[in-house]
Each structure stands twice: as C-alpha cells, then as structure tokens.
C-alpha cells in the first residue's frame, strides 16, 4: 500500500490539516492518509488540550472521509514523541510518504535520526505561507547523494495556524472560518483554550 503519514499536535485540528490530507490522498494517488496526533512532542511546549481531547477533535474533523484514518500510535506510546520511533512501530512492506509543511522542513535535520527517516519514507512537502520551499543543506546533500528528491505537493497555501485559533478563542473571537463545525462545537462544549493565548 501507498500510505501517507501526516503527523502533528492538532492542537486543535483545523481546516488546513484536513485539506492537506485530502490533497495528498488525491494528488499522490495514495491508498490512505493516516493522521497521527503527537503524544508529547519533544520540540514543543506543553500542549493546550489533552491527548484525549485532540483525538476526539480529529475524529470529528475526519468523520467518514474516504481514505483518511486516524492512527493514535504516538498518543498510545508513553514518553516523548519521535518520528523515527513511530516509523519503527509501523507495519513493514508498505510505501510510506511523510507529509509536512515547508515550515517543518526547515527543522527536519534537528529530528532524531533524520537520515534514517529520509531513507525509509518519501518526504512530501506542501508550501506554507511565508516559507520558502527548499530542503535544509544537510538534507539536500543527503538527497543528492542517494539519488532522491523531495515530493512537492501542489497545495494552495492556507494562512491558518493553531496558534491563531487558540488566540482567537482566548479573546472570545469567532473561529468558524478556520475549523470544522463539529470541532467548533466540541471546543465550546468542553471550554477548551479559554485560558490559552498564542
């Protein structure tokens, strides 16, 4: 199978996440895209919502969309979340595509055992607003040495961020244009991010 992997804190999940997953599924002719919520991201501060809330919001956002699946592998694993550990735990025998934004690509070589990650997956990069789409120097050298390249995903950049959503909620402003309606209802129901700014 050709499987896309879209990891993230999803704190909260927003429209651009869902659009990116659907775009990758179609444009790369994947069998499925797995959305993988992070348990405890080692490069991020404490998240605003619990793993249980973030998982519930993802389920609402994805719904019954064909080809999209939620994989809670990182939430189920204790300790810090590292991409290489996730890849180690996935079934062998499939072709994996790791989907990320150009903003994440900049920091790729700071990931644990990044060269092993690059060897085991195709790196798919979608343009993000205000970010130049180019591999960092070390990754670029590695790709050239191994006859590999980035997979550039045609994706209309959307200026949406979880930081902005949390800040809007904390200010009591609407987020209706940024997140799926069922997720918006969930946020209100559980009072999430009321005390969290950007």
PDB file of C-alpha atoms in Angstrom:
ATOM      1  CA  UNK A   1       0.000   0.000   0.000  1.00  0.00           C
ATOM      2  CA  UNK A   2       0.959   3.628  -0.545  1.00  0.00           C
ATOM      3  CA  UNK A   3       0.327   5.309   2.804  1.00  0.00           C
ATOM      4  CA  UNK A   4       0.593   8.996   3.632  1.00  0.00           C
ATOM      5  CA  UNK A   5       1.545   9.955   7.187  1.00  0.00           C
ATOM      6  CA  UNK A   6       0.533  13.378   8.488  1.00  0.00           C
ATOM      7  CA  UNK A   7       1.780  13.979  11.998  1.00  0.00           C
ATOM      8  CA  UNK A   8       1.039  16.989  14.149  1.00  0.00           C
ATOM      9  CA  UNK A   9      -0.067  18.237  17.531  1.00  0.00           C
ATOM     10  CA  UNK A  10      -3.527  19.053  16.113  1.00  0.00           C
ATOM     11  CA  UNK A  11      -3.996  21.493  18.986  1.00  0.00           C
ATOM     12  CA  UNK A  12      -6.638  21.966  17.616  1.00  0.00           C
ATOM     13  CA  UNK A  13      -7.115  20.323  14.222  1.00  0.00           C
ATOM     14  CA  UNK A  14      -8.139  22.910  11.606  1.00  0.00           C
ATOM     15  CA  UNK A  15      -9.372  23.123   8.034  1.00  0.00           C
ATOM     16  CA  UNK A  16      -5.884  23.260   6.506  1.00  0.00           C
ATOM     17  CA  UNK A  17      -4.941  19.942   8.157  1.00  0.00           C
ATOM     18  CA  UNK A  18      -7.948  18.196   6.633  1.00  0.00           C
ATOM     19  CA  UNK A  19      -7.439  19.859   3.250  1.00  0.00           C
ATOM     20  CA  UNK A  20      -3.770  18.843   3.202  1.00  0.00           C
ATOM     21  CA  UNK A  21      -4.620  15.205   3.970  1.00  0.00           C
ATOM     22  CA  UNK A  22      -7.269  15.100   1.239  1.00  0.00           C
ATOM     23  CA  UNK A  23      -4.983  16.796  -1.282  1.00  0.00           C
ATOM     24  CA  UNK A  24      -2.147  14.337  -0.612  1.00  0.00           C
ATOM     25  CA  UNK A  25      -4.535  11.396  -0.893  1.00  0.00           C
ATOM     26  CA  UNK A  26      -5.719  12.511  -4.316  1.00  0.00           C
ATOM     27  CA  UNK A  27      -2.636  14.101  -5.901  1.00  0.00           C
ATOM     28  CA  UNK A  28      -0.199  11.368  -4.818  1.00  0.00           C
ATOM     29  CA  UNK A  29      -2.696   8.573  -5.536  1.00  0.00           C
ATOM     30  CA  UNK A  30      -2.312   7.141  -2.034  1.00  0.00           C
ATOM     31  CA  UNK A  31      -4.345   4.267  -0.650  1.00  0.00           C
ATOM     32  CA  UNK A  32      -4.851   6.162   2.598  1.00  0.00           C
ATOM     33  CA  UNK A  33      -3.561   9.038   4.691  1.00  0.00           C
ATOM     34  CA  UNK A  34      -3.076   8.437   8.394  1.00  0.00           C
ATOM     35  CA  UNK A  35      -3.314  11.472  10.670  1.00  0.00           C
ATOM     36  CA  UNK A  36      -1.029  10.888  13.651  1.00  0.00           C
ATOM     37  CA  UNK A  37      -1.619  13.130  16.688  1.00  0.00           C
ATOM     38  CA  UNK A  38       1.547  13.647  18.725  1.00  0.00           C
ATOM     39  CA  UNK A  39       1.651  12.387  22.263  1.00  0.00           C
ATOM     40  CA  UNK A  40       4.358  14.567  23.820  1.00  0.00           C
ATOM     41  CA  UNK A  41       6.229  16.456  21.064  1.00  0.00           C
ATOM     42  CA  UNK A  42       9.815  16.955  22.191  1.00  0.00           C
ATOM     43  CA  UNK A  43      10.248  20.243  20.301  1.00  0.00           C
ATOM     44  CA  UNK A  44       7.032  21.831  21.544  1.00  0.00           C
ATOM     45  CA  UNK A  45       5.880  23.416  24.768  1.00  0.00           C
ATOM     46  CA  UNK A  46       3.057  21.806  26.735  1.00  0.00           C
ATOM     47  CA  UNK A  47       0.014  21.454  24.529  1.00  0.00           C
ATOM     48  CA  UNK A  48      -3.246  23.272  25.257  1.00  0.00           C
ATOM     49  CA  UNK A  49      -5.546  20.245  25.058  1.00  0.00           C
ATOM     50  CA  UNK A  50      -5.144  16.744  26.415  1.00  0.00           C
ATOM     51  CA  UNK A  51      -4.401  13.827  24.077  1.00  0.00           C
ATOM     52  CA  UNK A  52      -7.966  12.594  24.604  1.00  0.00           C
ATOM     53  CA  UNK A  53      -9.464  15.912  23.506  1.00  0.00           C
ATOM     54  CA  UNK A  54      -7.155  16.222  20.498  1.00  0.00           C
ATOM     55  CA  UNK A  55      -8.005  12.676  19.412  1.00  0.00           C
ATOM     56  CA  UNK A  56     -11.732  13.335  19.789  1.00  0.00           C
ATOM     57  CA  UNK A  57     -11.476  16.529  17.713  1.00  0.00           C
ATOM     58  CA  UNK A  58      -9.582  14.685  14.984  1.00  0.00           C
ATOM     59  CA  UNK A  59     -12.314  12.052  14.812  1.00  0.00           C
ATOM     60  CA  UNK A  60     -14.921  14.790  14.393  1.00  0.00           C
ATOM     61  CA  UNK A  61     -12.863  16.562  11.728  1.00  0.00           C
ATOM     62  CA  UNK A  62     -12.177  13.436   9.682  1.00  0.00           C
ATOM     63  CA  UNK A  63     -15.618  11.874  10.102  1.00  0.00           C
ATOM     64  CA  UNK A  64     -16.196   9.281   7.394  1.00  0.00           C
ATOM     65  CA  UNK A  65     -13.966  10.920   4.773  1.00  0.00           C
ATOM     66  CA  UNK A  66     -12.846   8.153   2.390  1.00  0.00           C
ATOM     67  CA  UNK A  67      -9.149   7.324   2.642  1.00  0.00           C
ATOM     68  CA  UNK A  68      -8.498   9.282   5.841  1.00  0.00           C
ATOM     69  CA  UNK A  69      -7.687   7.382   9.006  1.00  0.00           C
ATOM     70  CA  UNK A  70      -6.556   8.386  12.485  1.00  0.00           C
ATOM     71  CA  UNK A  71      -3.619   6.496  13.939  1.00  0.00           C
ATOM     72  CA  UNK A  72      -3.191   7.073  17.719  1.00  0.00           C
ATOM     73  CA  UNK A  73       0.183   5.298  17.811  1.00  0.00           C
ATOM     74  CA  UNK A  74       2.053   8.260  19.340  1.00  0.00           C
ATOM     75  CA  UNK A  75      -0.607   9.004  21.945  1.00  0.00           C
ATOM     76  CA  UNK A  76      -0.657   5.340  22.949  1.00  0.00           C
ATOM     77  CA  UNK A  77       3.124   5.351  23.426  1.00  0.00           C
ATOM     78  CA  UNK A  78       4.474   6.841  26.648  1.00  0.00           C
ATOM     79  CA  UNK A  79       7.230   9.438  26.695  1.00  0.00           C
ATOM     80  CA  UNK A  80       8.491  11.933  24.140  1.00  0.00           C
ATOM     81  CA  UNK A  81       7.277  11.633  20.553  1.00  0.00           C
ATOM     82  CA  UNK A  82       9.938  10.933  17.944  1.00  0.00           C
ATOM     83  CA  UNK A  83       9.130  10.301  14.285  1.00  0.00           C
ATOM     84  CA  UNK A  84      11.706   7.527  13.957  1.00  0.00           C
ATOM     85  CA  UNK A  85      10.063   5.579  16.800  1.00  0.00           C
ATOM     86  CA  UNK A  86       6.728   5.883  15.027  1.00  0.00           C
ATOM     87  CA  UNK A  87       8.230   4.552  11.798  1.00  0.00           C
ATOM     88  CA  UNK A  88       9.787   1.661  13.732  1.00  0.00           C
ATOM     89  CA  UNK A  89       6.342   0.698  15.014  1.00  0.00           C
ATOM     90  CA  UNK A  90       4.521   0.830  11.668  1.00  0.00           C
ATOM     91  CA  UNK A  91       3.957  -2.366   9.658  1.00  0.00           C
ATOM     92  CA  UNK A  92       6.667  -3.195   7.124  1.00  0.00           C
ATOM     93  CA  UNK A  93       6.010  -3.807   3.465  1.00  0.00           C
ATOM     94  CA  UNK A  94       4.276  -0.539   2.614  1.00  0.00           C
ATOM     95  CA  UNK A  95       5.493   2.589   0.842  1.00  0.00           C
ATOM     96  CA  UNK A  96       5.252   5.495   3.272  1.00  0.00           C
ATOM     97  CA  UNK A  97       5.023   9.198   2.449  1.00  0.00           C
ATOM     98  CA  UNK A  98       5.756  11.621   5.306  1.00  0.00           C
ATOM     99  CA  UNK A  99       3.734  14.792   4.710  1.00  0.00           C
ATOM    100  CA  UNK A 100       4.911  18.088   6.157  1.00  0.00           C
ATOM    101  CA  UNK A 101       4.780  21.820   5.586  1.00  0.00           C
ATOM    102  CA  UNK A 102       7.718  23.842   4.341  1.00  0.00           C
ATOM    103  CA  UNK A 103       7.987  25.401   7.807  1.00  0.00           C
ATOM    104  CA  UNK A 104       8.626  21.934   9.295  1.00  0.00           C
ATOM    105  CA  UNK A 105      11.102  21.072   6.537  1.00  0.00           C
ATOM    106  CA  UNK A 106      13.425  23.827   7.793  1.00  0.00           C
ATOM    107  CA  UNK A 107      13.904  21.916  11.072  1.00  0.00           C
ATOM    108  CA  UNK A 108      13.974  18.409   9.587  1.00  0.00           C
ATOM    109  CA  UNK A 109      17.662  17.819  10.291  1.00  0.00           C
ATOM    110  CA  UNK A 110      17.103  18.501  14.004  1.00  0.00           C
ATOM    111  CA  UNK A 111      14.851  15.425  14.196  1.00  0.00           C
ATOM    112  CA  UNK A 112      16.264  12.345  15.866  1.00  0.00           C
ATOM    113  CA  UNK A 113      17.978  10.067  13.276  1.00  0.00           C
ATOM    114  CA  UNK A 114      16.675  12.235  10.458  1.00  0.00           C
ATOM    115  CA  UNK A 115      18.798  10.441   7.870  1.00  0.00           C
ATOM    116  CA  UNK A 116      17.102   7.120   8.714  1.00  0.00           C
ATOM    117  CA  UNK A 117      13.723   8.817   8.350  1.00  0.00           C
ATOM    118  CA  UNK A 118      14.727  10.144   4.921  1.00  0.00           C
ATOM    119  CA  UNK A 119      15.815   6.644   3.915  1.00  0.00           C
ATOM    120  CA  UNK A 120      12.554   4.998   4.943  1.00  0.00           C
ATOM    121  CA  UNK A 121       9.930   7.437   3.649  1.00  0.00           C
ATOM    122  CA  UNK A 122       9.324   9.717   0.701  1.00  0.00           C
ATOM    123  CA  UNK A 123       9.360  13.266   2.058  1.00  0.00           C
ATOM    124  CA  UNK A 124       6.322  15.184   0.834  1.00  0.00           C
ATOM    125  CA  UNK A 125       6.373  18.943   1.278  1.00  0.00           C
ATOM    126  CA  UNK A 126       3.462  21.351   0.952  1.00  0.00           C
ATOM    127  CA  UNK A 127       4.012  25.080   0.684  1.00  0.00           C
ATOM    128  CA  UNK A 128       3.132  27.153   3.758  1.00  0.00           C
ATOM    129  CA  UNK A 129       2.517  30.922   3.671  1.00  0.00           C
ATOM    130  CA  UNK A 130       5.700  32.963   4.013  1.00  0.00           C
ATOM    131  CA  UNK A 131       8.037  29.966   3.834  1.00  0.00           C
ATOM    132  CA  UNK A 132      10.461  29.211   1.014  1.00  0.00           C
ATOM    133  CA  UNK A 133      10.198  25.617  -0.176  1.00  0.00           C
ATOM    134  CA  UNK A 134      13.769  24.300  -0.013  1.00  0.00           C
ATOM    135  CA  UNK A 135      15.462  21.442   1.803  1.00  0.00           C
ATOM    136  CA  UNK A 136      17.978  22.382   4.516  1.00  0.00           C
ATOM    137  CA  UNK A 137      21.608  21.992   3.418  1.00  0.00           C
ATOM    138  CA  UNK A 138      22.326  18.637   5.116  1.00  0.00           C
ATOM    139  CA  UNK A 139      19.113  17.059   3.846  1.00  0.00           C
ATOM    140  CA  UNK A 140      19.710  18.445   0.357  1.00  0.00           C
ATOM    141  CA  UNK A 141      23.186  16.877   0.331  1.00  0.00           C
ATOM    142  CA  UNK A 142      21.779  13.563   1.575  1.00  0.00           C
ATOM    143  CA  UNK A 143      19.040  13.504  -1.079  1.00  0.00           C
ATOM    144  CA  UNK A 144      21.519  14.222  -3.875  1.00  0.00           C
ATOM    145  CA  UNK A 145      23.922  11.561  -2.603  1.00  0.00           C
ATOM    146  CA  UNK A 146      21.153   8.955  -2.584  1.00  0.00           C
ATOM    147  CA  UNK A 147      19.504   9.945  -5.854  1.00  0.00           C
ATOM    148  CA  UNK A 148      16.371  11.062  -4.066  1.00  0.00           C
ATOM    149  CA  UNK A 149      14.308  14.206  -4.083  1.00  0.00           C
ATOM    150  CA  UNK A 150      11.503  15.938  -2.255  1.00  0.00           C
ATOM    151  CA  UNK A 151       7.969  15.236  -3.388  1.00  0.00           C
ATOM    152  CA  UNK A 152       6.426  18.674  -3.860  1.00  0.00           C
ATOM    153  CA  UNK A 153       2.706  18.618  -3.198  1.00  0.00           C
ATOM    154  CA  UNK A 154       0.589  21.078  -5.183  1.00  0.00           C
ATOM    155  CA  UNK A 155      -1.364  22.658  -2.342  1.00  0.00           C
ATOM    156  CA  UNK A 156      -2.990  26.048  -2.168  1.00  0.00           C
ATOM    157  CA  UNK A 157      -1.342  27.634   0.891  1.00  0.00           C
ATOM    158  CA  UNK A 158      -3.773  28.493   3.663  1.00  0.00           C
ATOM    159  CA  UNK A 159      -2.841  31.042   6.270  1.00  0.00           C
ATOM    160  CA  UNK A 160      -4.275  29.044   9.163  1.00  0.00           C
ATOM    161  CA  UNK A 161      -2.435  28.152  12.356  1.00  0.00           C
ATOM    162  CA  UNK A 162      -3.395  26.503  15.616  1.00  0.00           C
ATOM    163  CA  UNK A 163      -1.676  29.408  17.424  1.00  0.00           C
ATOM    164  CA  UNK A 164      -4.056  31.892  15.815  1.00  0.00           C
ATOM    165  CA  UNK A 165      -7.071  29.704  16.582  1.00  0.00           C
ATOM    166  CA  UNK A 166      -6.129  29.400  20.258  1.00  0.00           C
ATOM    167  CA  UNK A 167      -5.516  33.149  20.457  1.00  0.00           C
ATOM    168  CA  UNK A 168      -8.913  33.905  18.900  1.00  0.00           C
ATOM    169  CA  UNK A 169     -10.667  31.576  21.317  1.00  0.00           C
ATOM    170  CA  UNK A 170      -8.887  33.161  24.280  1.00  0.00           C
ATOM    171  CA  UNK A 171     -10.083  36.572  23.057  1.00  0.00           C
ATOM    172  CA  UNK A 172     -13.620  35.302  22.581  1.00  0.00           C
ATOM    173  CA  UNK A 173     -13.470  35.742  18.796  1.00  0.00           C
ATOM    174  CA  UNK A 174     -15.019  33.521  16.125  1.00  0.00           C
ATOM    175  CA  UNK A 175     -13.054  30.659  14.568  1.00  0.00           C
ATOM    176  CA  UNK A 176     -15.843  29.488  12.263  1.00  0.00           C
ATOM    177  CA  UNK A 177     -13.768  30.093   9.127  1.00  0.00           C
ATOM    178  CA  UNK A 178     -10.786  28.118  10.439  1.00  0.00           C
ATOM    179  CA  UNK A 179     -12.053  24.856  11.931  1.00  0.00           C
ATOM    180  CA  UNK A 180     -14.665  22.243  11.036  1.00  0.00           C
ATOM    181  CA  UNK A 181     -18.128  22.996  12.544  1.00  0.00           C
ATOM    182  CA  UNK A 182     -18.192  19.858  14.700  1.00  0.00           C
ATOM    183  CA  UNK A 183     -14.786  20.750  16.145  1.00  0.00           C
ATOM    184  CA  UNK A 184     -16.028  24.274  16.911  1.00  0.00           C
ATOM    185  CA  UNK A 185     -18.975  22.794  18.786  1.00  0.00           C
ATOM    186  CA  UNK A 186     -16.647  20.467  20.706  1.00  0.00           C
ATOM    187  CA  UNK A 187     -14.415  23.376  21.747  1.00  0.00           C
ATOM    188  CA  UNK A 188     -17.401  25.271  23.112  1.00  0.00           C
ATOM    189  CA  UNK A 189     -18.843  22.202  24.824  1.00  0.00           C
ATOM    190  CA  UNK A 190     -15.589  21.466  26.664  1.00  0.00           C
ATOM    191  CA  UNK A 191     -14.412  25.053  27.154  1.00  0.00           C
ATOM    192  CA  UNK A 192     -11.033  24.370  25.556  1.00  0.00           C
ATOM    193  CA  UNK A 193      -8.369  27.055  25.097  1.00  0.00           C
ATOM    194  CA  UNK A 194     -10.284  29.690  27.035  1.00  0.00           C
ATOM    195  CA  UNK A 195      -7.176  30.361  29.118  1.00  0.00           C
ATOM    196  CA  UNK A 196      -4.641  29.819  26.320  1.00  0.00           C
ATOM    197  CA  UNK A 197      -3.312  32.579  24.153  1.00  0.00           C
ATOM    198  CA  UNK A 198      -0.933  32.274  21.226  1.00  0.00           C
TER     199      UNK A 198
END
